[in-house]
Amino acid sequence: MTAVWCAPALSQSPPLAPLDDPFTNVSMLPGGISRNVAELSGNYARVWELPDGTRVLQYHGDFTVQLGERRLRSQDAVVWMQKSVWEKTNYYHFDVYLSRFASVRDVAGTVTTGPALFVTFNTLAPAAPEADVFTDAPGTQTDLYREALRIRQAVSAGRPAGPEEMKVQRPERAAPQEPPKARPLVRIRTPEQVYDDREGIITATGGVHVSQGLLDSSAFLEIRARAAVVFLSRQAPEEERGPDAAPRLSTQPADEPFPTENIAPGPRSDAPGSNLGFGSDVNVGVSGVYLTGDVVLTRGERMIRASELYYDFENDRALILDAVMRASSPGLGLPIYVRAARVRQLSSTEFSAYRAVVTTSEFYTPHLHLGAERVALSDATPRDQSGQITDFVAGRYRAWNTTVNLDGVPVMYWPFAAGDFRQVESPLKQVRMTYSDDFGATFESQWYLFNLLGLEKPQGLDAALRLDYYSERGPGAGLDVDYETADSYGLLRGYFLHDNGRDNLGPFRGGEPDTENRGRITWRHRQFLPQGWELTLEGSYISDPNFLEEFFRSEFEEGKEQETLVYLKKQKDNWAFTLLAQWRALDFLTQTEHLPDAGLHWLGEPLGELASLFSETHVGFVRYKPDNRRLFEDHPLFPPALTLNNDFESDITFRPDQRAEIDVPLKLGAVNVVPYAMGRASYWDSSPWKGSTDRLFGQIGVRSGTQFWRVFQDAASKLLDVTGVRHVLRPEVTAWLSGGNRDSLELFPFDPGIESIDDFYGASLALRNTWQTKRGPLGQQRSVDWIRFDVELNLFGNQPRRELPIGRFYDYRPENSTARNHVRTDFQYRISDTTAILSETNWDLTDGNADLLDISYAVERSPRLSYFVGYRKIHDTRSNLLGGGTNYEINAKHRMAVRAYFDLERGQAESLDVSLIRRWPRWYTALTFQLDRIEDDFAVSFSMWPEGAPNVVLGSRRFTSLSQSTGIRPEN
């Protein structure tokens, strides 16, 4: 059965704005039109246009639509794109029929799957289609298009998609059909040519132009050389060729234009300006052509230079000597040069190169290149005409005795490698060589596993092998696997290290690890099941508490917590059912076990036409298991009476919990007012007091807000770069009262947001200001947020005993707020397109301190200089940090990056990083020095990467973005 899913088109009411508002045509759009560009991609695409102007695209093989964060996928698809108008605004309406393994992943992570899906959406800009092969041959006679058209007509007519209507007979998937190969139509232009009737050859000298196809075609092939010999495949009977068929010498003016139309081939004409055409006549054809002397072959943007070349048109074979091939790297826009002593084309899709050199440098002796004794290429991309050697960048490759060479010196060797050119051209993924006090001399490498083993990479599976060595710690090895199928995706991370060193995690932590054999295994899998169900499986093992922080710092600080669980979910419309079974496998982590716990969530369920219901229900068994390394005396989450007992692990506890909230949205003039009432009932059959307990919690409150704006058209200043100002003011007020019979300190802290809430009350007043202006040259002005300034006053009563350092207010659930009286501000001032001031503060009204103060000044003076200066203060941790950095282009070949942070509280520099980037022909190197006073560590690292590909790097990727721009951007 086919699932049908339609996105609403223009169903939302457009926002109101003053009629004289000059900003309306810039920023206001109906909710049903997306500003994102629909990016379409697939293997094979047909493109044609209907009589009413609708553009149709029919895709075969791995079809994907990326619309912002939204993603549509299927094996085959039909897309209709129609230009429409809404209130003088041009937009594009899309109907998309997804066939076979169809899925739609929305922004919030919701996934809809089915054998086939029908999706509609609107965009402000036309689509950006991509495919390995395009053709303008309509697909109106295909089964796929007929079925898609029937579904589209049914949806357009507004008829419900019943079982009979939506039943789809789906044939076995057929491979994309290649357009028929054209017979070789060869033309020759040369000052001198001799036709040998007896041998069936043509000898051309004095500069030769040989071409195949039409000049305006992207597959047009042209070969230039000093001399050539053309071999004819057949001889016509002499009586049919006429008396002029005898071998003669013909002279053609060099400046005669070369015609691009199809010339009917036939007997040779000796008239000046004549051309010899062969290939479409039954009796005359071209067997092959041999060219010598400064041979240049071009086809589209690809080019080959050689000393000699022979092409066999009948068997699609070729031999090229002393070849230099040039092509563009897919997606990077960089040239790729392949030099080889001998290149053979074995068929239209198979090639072999001997003594090959692959590089991005146009120099004869490149500074950096990949070398191979022999390379075999298999071109799997469908073509418009016969395969040519210049199309080597697509398909599979195999290489023997490969080396990475620096200035002609091999620095890395591998006996055999294989892979996919669309992914990578080497088994090496990344190499990093550094030195630090903690790890000593470091060699870290990642290798594409399937390329390394010479195996073909399965569809949707990627694996990388880690091979590392640390002179102060020991050897390490690991495996990173990522996979994705039509109905599942996941990852596997494994690493093992024999460590004979010491951890250094700061002034108070570190020392020798618990074991010398250290490592981790993490597996995460999500399976999309029928009827909208999702199954998530996770498992994790870590050898000791400090391993992840010491060797995988970014994952430890930013990644998901290491858990072992089974999670089942079904989500439909505005409700979701969940079932969680979770166990703590790592005793050095504080976690809550769910054995299991079921949940039911309802969001915005209408109660008539006046109110909405938000409901959350949990029923199950839970157990709190704290970190077994810690001592819990004076633990802030438990009553003082319990501090005599060091074991705070709870028993398996039965816990039903129900939260329900009813909202009544009202419109009082221009003000939106939402009174609400919330109630929560919970029960635990065990508590820290070794007995059952319950809790009744209630809350009533009101949320309100409105929006005003005013346009000052006469406001203008060249100094401030202001042309007209619109001030948008959004006041918001929330107030609530709560009551409950149980303090959170009397409960085990199973889950945040359930056990952690308390019955405090409070109010929040916020003023959110935005000043907008127009910038840019006349006729091309755009609307920008010039100044943004938000102020919140958050006041709380009956504050809980649990003290947390920095106050926070959460409008959607006030009971989850951190109840400390405070004023919070958020400020942004765009002085110009290249200069900005950012600030965030949190002033505690209880103790009169600035709990959080953050301000920074950033400048981008492209293309040579960018810098930033920032100050951050966190009162409770006594952090008083001044930092800054700069990116500076010293000259065309050298750039520098500096980062420094100084602790004003301790009066010392905490860290200093200096990196020097050197540009070489088509590649870059970077030398980085790092001083870390917090961990008392000093490190030196070296990196190199090709131009245009900062992610394909040997070494650290931290400053590789400086090869493209000196602008301030997130560091890799």
PDB file of C-alpha atoms in Angstrom, residues 552-721:
ATOM      1  CA  PHE A 552      38.510  11.562  22.689  1.00  0.00           C
ATOM      2  CA  ARG A 553      38.135  14.970  24.324  1.00  0.00           C
ATOM      3  CA  SER A 554      35.616  16.499  21.891  1.00  0.00           C
ATOM      4  CA  GLU A 555      33.274  13.493  22.191  1.00  0.00           C
ATOM      5  CA  PHE A 556      33.556  13.582  25.978  1.00  0.00           C
ATOM      6  CA  GLU A 557      32.673  17.287  26.155  1.00  0.00           C
ATOM      7  CA  GLU A 558      30.117  17.579  23.335  1.00  0.00           C
ATOM      8  CA  GLY A 559      28.915  14.097  22.416  1.00  0.00           C
ATOM      9  CA  LYS A 560      26.013  12.024  23.658  1.00  0.00           C
ATOM     10  CA  GLU A 561      26.352  10.247  26.980  1.00  0.00           C
ATOM     11  CA  GLN A 562      27.538   6.644  26.822  1.00  0.00           C
ATOM     12  CA  GLU A 563      24.445   4.506  27.491  1.00  0.00           C
ATOM     13  CA  THR A 564      23.101   0.978  27.137  1.00  0.00           C
ATOM     14  CA  LEU A 565      19.415   0.988  26.214  1.00  0.00           C
ATOM     15  CA  VAL A 566      16.516  -0.194  24.063  1.00  0.00           C
ATOM     16  CA  TYR A 567      14.074   2.538  23.018  1.00  0.00           C
ATOM     17  CA  LEU A 568      10.835   1.952  21.117  1.00  0.00           C
ATOM     18  CA  LYS A 569       8.797   4.851  19.748  1.00  0.00           C
ATOM     19  CA  LYS A 570       5.688   5.408  17.663  1.00  0.00           C
ATOM     20  CA  GLN A 571       4.812   8.955  16.708  1.00  0.00           C
ATOM     21  CA  LYS A 572       1.791  10.069  14.731  1.00  0.00           C
ATOM     22  CA  ASP A 573       0.285  13.513  14.336  1.00  0.00           C
ATOM     23  CA  ASN A 574       0.520  15.161  17.777  1.00  0.00           C
ATOM     24  CA  TRP A 575       1.021  12.083  19.958  1.00  0.00           C
ATOM     25  CA  ALA A 576       3.875   9.699  20.656  1.00  0.00           C
ATOM     26  CA  PHE A 577       4.250   6.469  22.617  1.00  0.00           C
ATOM     27  CA  THR A 578       7.666   5.499  23.995  1.00  0.00           C
ATOM     28  CA  LEU A 579       9.084   2.502  25.819  1.00  0.00           C
ATOM     29  CA  LEU A 580      12.563   2.779  27.351  1.00  0.00           C
ATOM     30  CA  ALA A 581      14.640  -0.029  28.829  1.00  0.00           C
ATOM     31  CA  GLN A 582      18.012   1.217  30.092  1.00  0.00           C
ATOM     32  CA  TRP A 583      20.781  -0.314  32.179  1.00  0.00           C
ATOM     33  CA  ARG A 584      23.918   1.247  33.632  1.00  0.00           C
ATOM     34  CA  ALA A 585      26.855  -0.750  32.308  1.00  0.00           C
ATOM     35  CA  LEU A 586      29.554   1.680  33.492  1.00  0.00           C
ATOM     36  CA  ASP A 587      29.724   1.940  37.289  1.00  0.00           C
ATOM     37  CA  PHE A 588      31.765   5.154  37.198  1.00  0.00           C
ATOM     38  CA  LEU A 589      28.826   7.073  35.671  1.00  0.00           C
ATOM     39  CA  THR A 590      25.790   8.397  37.537  1.00  0.00           C
ATOM     40  CA  GLN A 591      22.732   7.195  35.640  1.00  0.00           C
ATOM     41  CA  THR A 592      19.114   6.180  36.173  1.00  0.00           C
ATOM     42  CA  GLU A 593      18.062   2.752  35.002  1.00  0.00           C
ATOM     43  CA  HIS A 594      14.612   2.312  33.410  1.00  0.00           C
ATOM     44  CA  LEU A 595      13.438  -1.294  33.782  1.00  0.00           C
ATOM     45  CA  PRO A 596      11.405  -0.417  31.659  1.00  0.00           C
ATOM     46  CA  ASP A 597       9.553   2.899  31.556  1.00  0.00           C
ATOM     47  CA  ALA A 598       6.614   3.617  29.212  1.00  0.00           C
ATOM     48  CA  GLY A 599       5.603   7.114  28.147  1.00  0.00           C
ATOM     49  CA  LEU A 600       2.660   8.678  26.326  1.00  0.00           C
ATOM     50  CA  HIS A 601       2.878  12.282  25.068  1.00  0.00           C
ATOM     51  CA  TRP A 602       0.135  14.510  23.639  1.00  0.00           C
ATOM     52  CA  LEU A 603       0.938  17.971  22.284  1.00  0.00           C
ATOM     53  CA  GLY A 604      -1.757  20.554  21.639  1.00  0.00           C
ATOM     54  CA  GLU A 605      -4.735  18.201  21.546  1.00  0.00           C
ATOM     55  CA  PRO A 606      -7.821  20.402  20.896  1.00  0.00           C
ATOM     56  CA  LEU A 607     -10.491  20.477  23.600  1.00  0.00           C
ATOM     57  CA  GLY A 608     -13.339  21.866  21.575  1.00  0.00           C
ATOM     58  CA  GLU A 609     -12.548  25.278  20.121  1.00  0.00           C
ATOM     59  CA  LEU A 610     -11.450  26.954  23.365  1.00  0.00           C
ATOM     60  CA  ALA A 611      -8.551  25.019  24.852  1.00  0.00           C
ATOM     61  CA  SER A 612      -5.661  22.644  24.160  1.00  0.00           C
ATOM     62  CA  LEU A 613      -4.334  19.736  26.187  1.00  0.00           C
ATOM     63  CA  PHE A 614      -0.646  18.942  26.741  1.00  0.00           C
ATOM     64  CA  SER A 615      -0.158  15.630  28.487  1.00  0.00           C
ATOM     65  CA  GLU A 616       2.826  13.514  29.547  1.00  0.00           C
ATOM     66  CA  THR A 617       2.492  10.129  31.241  1.00  0.00           C
ATOM     67  CA  HIS A 618       5.206   7.801  32.565  1.00  0.00           C
ATOM     68  CA  VAL A 619       4.650   4.350  34.062  1.00  0.00           C
ATOM     69  CA  GLY A 620       7.480   1.984  34.855  1.00  0.00           C
ATOM     70  CA  PHE A 621      10.311   0.888  37.096  1.00  0.00           C
ATOM     71  CA  VAL A 622      13.380   3.056  37.749  1.00  0.00           C
ATOM     72  CA  ARG A 623      16.560   2.749  39.793  1.00  0.00           C
ATOM     73  CA  TYR A 624      19.064   5.483  40.638  1.00  0.00           C
ATOM     74  CA  LYS A 625      22.720   4.373  40.494  1.00  0.00           C
ATOM     75  CA  PRO A 626      25.297   7.033  41.461  1.00  0.00           C
ATOM     76  CA  ASP A 627      28.968   7.113  40.539  1.00  0.00           C
ATOM     77  CA  ASN A 628      30.644   4.536  42.759  1.00  0.00           C
ATOM     78  CA  ARG A 629      33.837   6.605  42.975  1.00  0.00           C
ATOM     79  CA  ARG A 630      32.223   9.496  44.842  1.00  0.00           C
ATOM     80  CA  LEU A 631      31.532  10.089  48.536  1.00  0.00           C
ATOM     81  CA  PHE A 632      28.124  11.581  49.122  1.00  0.00           C
ATOM     82  CA  GLU A 633      28.584  13.280  52.462  1.00  0.00           C
ATOM     83  CA  ASP A 634      27.176  16.803  52.166  1.00  0.00           C
ATOM     84  CA  HIS A 635      25.529  15.833  48.883  1.00  0.00           C
ATOM     85  CA  PRO A 636      23.205  18.746  48.008  1.00  0.00           C
ATOM     86  CA  LEU A 637      20.477  16.528  46.550  1.00  0.00           C
ATOM     87  CA  PHE A 638      19.739  14.544  49.727  1.00  0.00           C
ATOM     88  CA  PRO A 639      18.433  15.488  53.202  1.00  0.00           C
ATOM     89  CA  PRO A 640      21.013  15.893  55.997  1.00  0.00           C
ATOM     90  CA  ALA A 641      19.524  12.884  57.788  1.00  0.00           C
ATOM     91  CA  LEU A 642      20.873  10.639  55.041  1.00  0.00           C
ATOM     92  CA  THR A 643      24.486  11.795  55.096  1.00  0.00           C
ATOM     93  CA  LEU A 644      25.416   9.039  57.551  1.00  0.00           C
ATOM     94  CA  ASN A 645      24.734   6.463  54.823  1.00  0.00           C
ATOM     95  CA  ASN A 646      27.301   6.330  52.005  1.00  0.00           C
ATOM     96  CA  ASP A 647      25.167   4.065  49.811  1.00  0.00           C
ATOM     97  CA  PHE A 648      22.570   6.170  48.039  1.00  0.00           C
ATOM     98  CA  GLU A 649      21.702   3.685  45.328  1.00  0.00           C
ATOM     99  CA  SER A 650      17.954   3.284  45.226  1.00  0.00           C
ATOM    100  CA  ASP A 651      15.972   0.084  45.059  1.00  0.00           C
ATOM    101  CA  ILE A 652      14.020  -0.781  41.929  1.00  0.00           C
ATOM    102  CA  THR A 653      11.177   1.703  42.256  1.00  0.00           C
ATOM    103  CA  PHE A 654       7.734   1.554  40.708  1.00  0.00           C
ATOM    104  CA  ARG A 655       6.911   5.081  39.474  1.00  0.00           C
ATOM    105  CA  PRO A 656       3.701   6.197  37.770  1.00  0.00           C
ATOM    106  CA  ASP A 657       3.720   9.896  36.861  1.00  0.00           C
ATOM    107  CA  GLN A 658       1.130  12.020  35.080  1.00  0.00           C
ATOM    108  CA  ARG A 659       1.438  15.652  34.005  1.00  0.00           C
ATOM    109  CA  ALA A 660      -1.447  17.447  32.283  1.00  0.00           C
ATOM    110  CA  GLU A 661      -1.654  21.084  31.196  1.00  0.00           C
ATOM    111  CA  ILE A 662      -4.662  22.881  29.718  1.00  0.00           C
ATOM    112  CA  ASP A 663      -4.044  26.110  27.781  1.00  0.00           C
ATOM    113  CA  VAL A 664      -6.807  28.565  26.863  1.00  0.00           C
ATOM    114  CA  PRO A 665      -5.460  30.921  24.157  1.00  0.00           C
ATOM    115  CA  LEU A 666      -7.251  34.280  24.000  1.00  0.00           C
ATOM    116  CA  LYS A 667      -6.938  37.255  21.692  1.00  0.00           C
ATOM    117  CA  LEU A 668      -7.486  40.558  23.538  1.00  0.00           C
ATOM    118  CA  GLY A 669      -7.001  43.135  20.819  1.00  0.00           C
ATOM    119  CA  ALA A 670      -3.356  43.012  19.805  1.00  0.00           C
ATOM    120  CA  VAL A 671      -2.357  40.995  22.888  1.00  0.00           C
ATOM    121  CA  ASN A 672      -2.129  37.201  22.969  1.00  0.00           C
ATOM    122  CA  VAL A 673      -3.080  35.866  26.418  1.00  0.00           C
ATOM    123  CA  VAL A 674      -2.851  32.195  27.399  1.00  0.00           C
ATOM    124  CA  PRO A 675      -4.153  31.285  30.866  1.00  0.00           C
ATOM    125  CA  TYR A 676      -3.179  27.747  31.821  1.00  0.00           C
ATOM    126  CA  ALA A 677      -3.526  25.215  34.588  1.00  0.00           C
ATOM    127  CA  MET A 678      -1.196  22.295  35.216  1.00  0.00           C
ATOM    128  CA  GLY A 679      -1.465  19.332  37.515  1.00  0.00           C
ATOM    129  CA  ARG A 680       1.005  16.525  38.241  1.00  0.00           C
ATOM    130  CA  ALA A 681       0.471  13.347  40.255  1.00  0.00           C
ATOM    131  CA  SER A 682       3.341  10.940  41.034  1.00  0.00           C
ATOM    132  CA  TYR A 683       3.941   7.897  43.214  1.00  0.00           C
ATOM    133  CA  TRP A 684       7.129   6.034  44.252  1.00  0.00           C
ATOM    134  CA  ASP A 685       7.079   2.773  46.166  1.00  0.00           C
ATOM    135  CA  SER A 686      10.527   3.592  47.552  1.00  0.00           C
ATOM    136  CA  SER A 687      12.306   6.814  48.571  1.00  0.00           C
ATOM    137  CA  PRO A 688      15.473   7.921  50.406  1.00  0.00           C
ATOM    138  CA  TRP A 689      13.449   7.503  53.586  1.00  0.00           C
ATOM    139  CA  LYS A 690      13.071   3.763  52.786  1.00  0.00           C
ATOM    140  CA  GLY A 691       9.338   3.985  52.297  1.00  0.00           C
ATOM    141  CA  SER A 692       6.767   4.726  49.641  1.00  0.00           C
ATOM    142  CA  THR A 693       5.794   8.309  48.940  1.00  0.00           C
ATOM    143  CA  ASP A 694       3.671  10.348  46.611  1.00  0.00           C
ATOM    144  CA  ARG A 695       3.465  13.873  45.317  1.00  0.00           C
ATOM    145  CA  LEU A 696       0.635  16.119  44.149  1.00  0.00           C
ATOM    146  CA  PHE A 697       1.799  19.195  42.308  1.00  0.00           C
ATOM    147  CA  GLY A 698      -0.317  21.962  40.802  1.00  0.00           C
ATOM    148  CA  GLN A 699       0.308  25.197  38.982  1.00  0.00           C
ATOM    149  CA  ILE A 700      -1.801  27.990  37.512  1.00  0.00           C
ATOM    150  CA  GLY A 701      -0.455  30.855  35.475  1.00  0.00           C
ATOM    151  CA  VAL A 702      -0.747  33.066  32.462  1.00  0.00           C
ATOM    152  CA  ARG A 703       1.496  33.742  29.474  1.00  0.00           C
ATOM    153  CA  SER A 704       1.000  36.874  27.409  1.00  0.00           C
ATOM    154  CA  GLY A 705       2.746  38.755  24.685  1.00  0.00           C
ATOM    155  CA  THR A 706       2.297  41.119  21.806  1.00  0.00           C
ATOM    156  CA  GLN A 707       4.310  42.871  19.134  1.00  0.00           C
ATOM    157  CA  PHE A 708       4.596  46.502  18.038  1.00  0.00           C
ATOM    158  CA  TRP A 709       6.725  48.120  15.407  1.00  0.00           C
ATOM    159  CA  ARG A 710       7.336  51.485  13.911  1.00  0.00           C
ATOM    160  CA  VAL A 711       9.169  52.498  10.767  1.00  0.00           C
ATOM    161  CA  PHE A 712      11.444  55.557  10.667  1.00  0.00           C
ATOM    162  CA  GLN A 713      11.987  56.033   6.956  1.00  0.00           C
ATOM    163  CA  ASP A 714      13.887  59.326   7.333  1.00  0.00           C
ATOM    164  CA  ALA A 715      16.533  57.855   9.641  1.00  0.00           C
ATOM    165  CA  ALA A 716      19.778  57.737   7.672  1.00  0.00           C
ATOM    166  CA  SER A 717      23.477  57.932   8.480  1.00  0.00           C
ATOM    167  CA  LYS A 718      26.516  57.101   6.357  1.00  0.00           C
ATOM    168  CA  LEU A 719      28.647  56.892   9.501  1.00  0.00           C
ATOM    169  CA  LEU A 720      26.375  54.274  11.087  1.00  0.00           C
ATOM    170  CA  ASP A 721      25.553  52.637   7.711  1.00  0.00           C
TER     171      ASP A 721
END
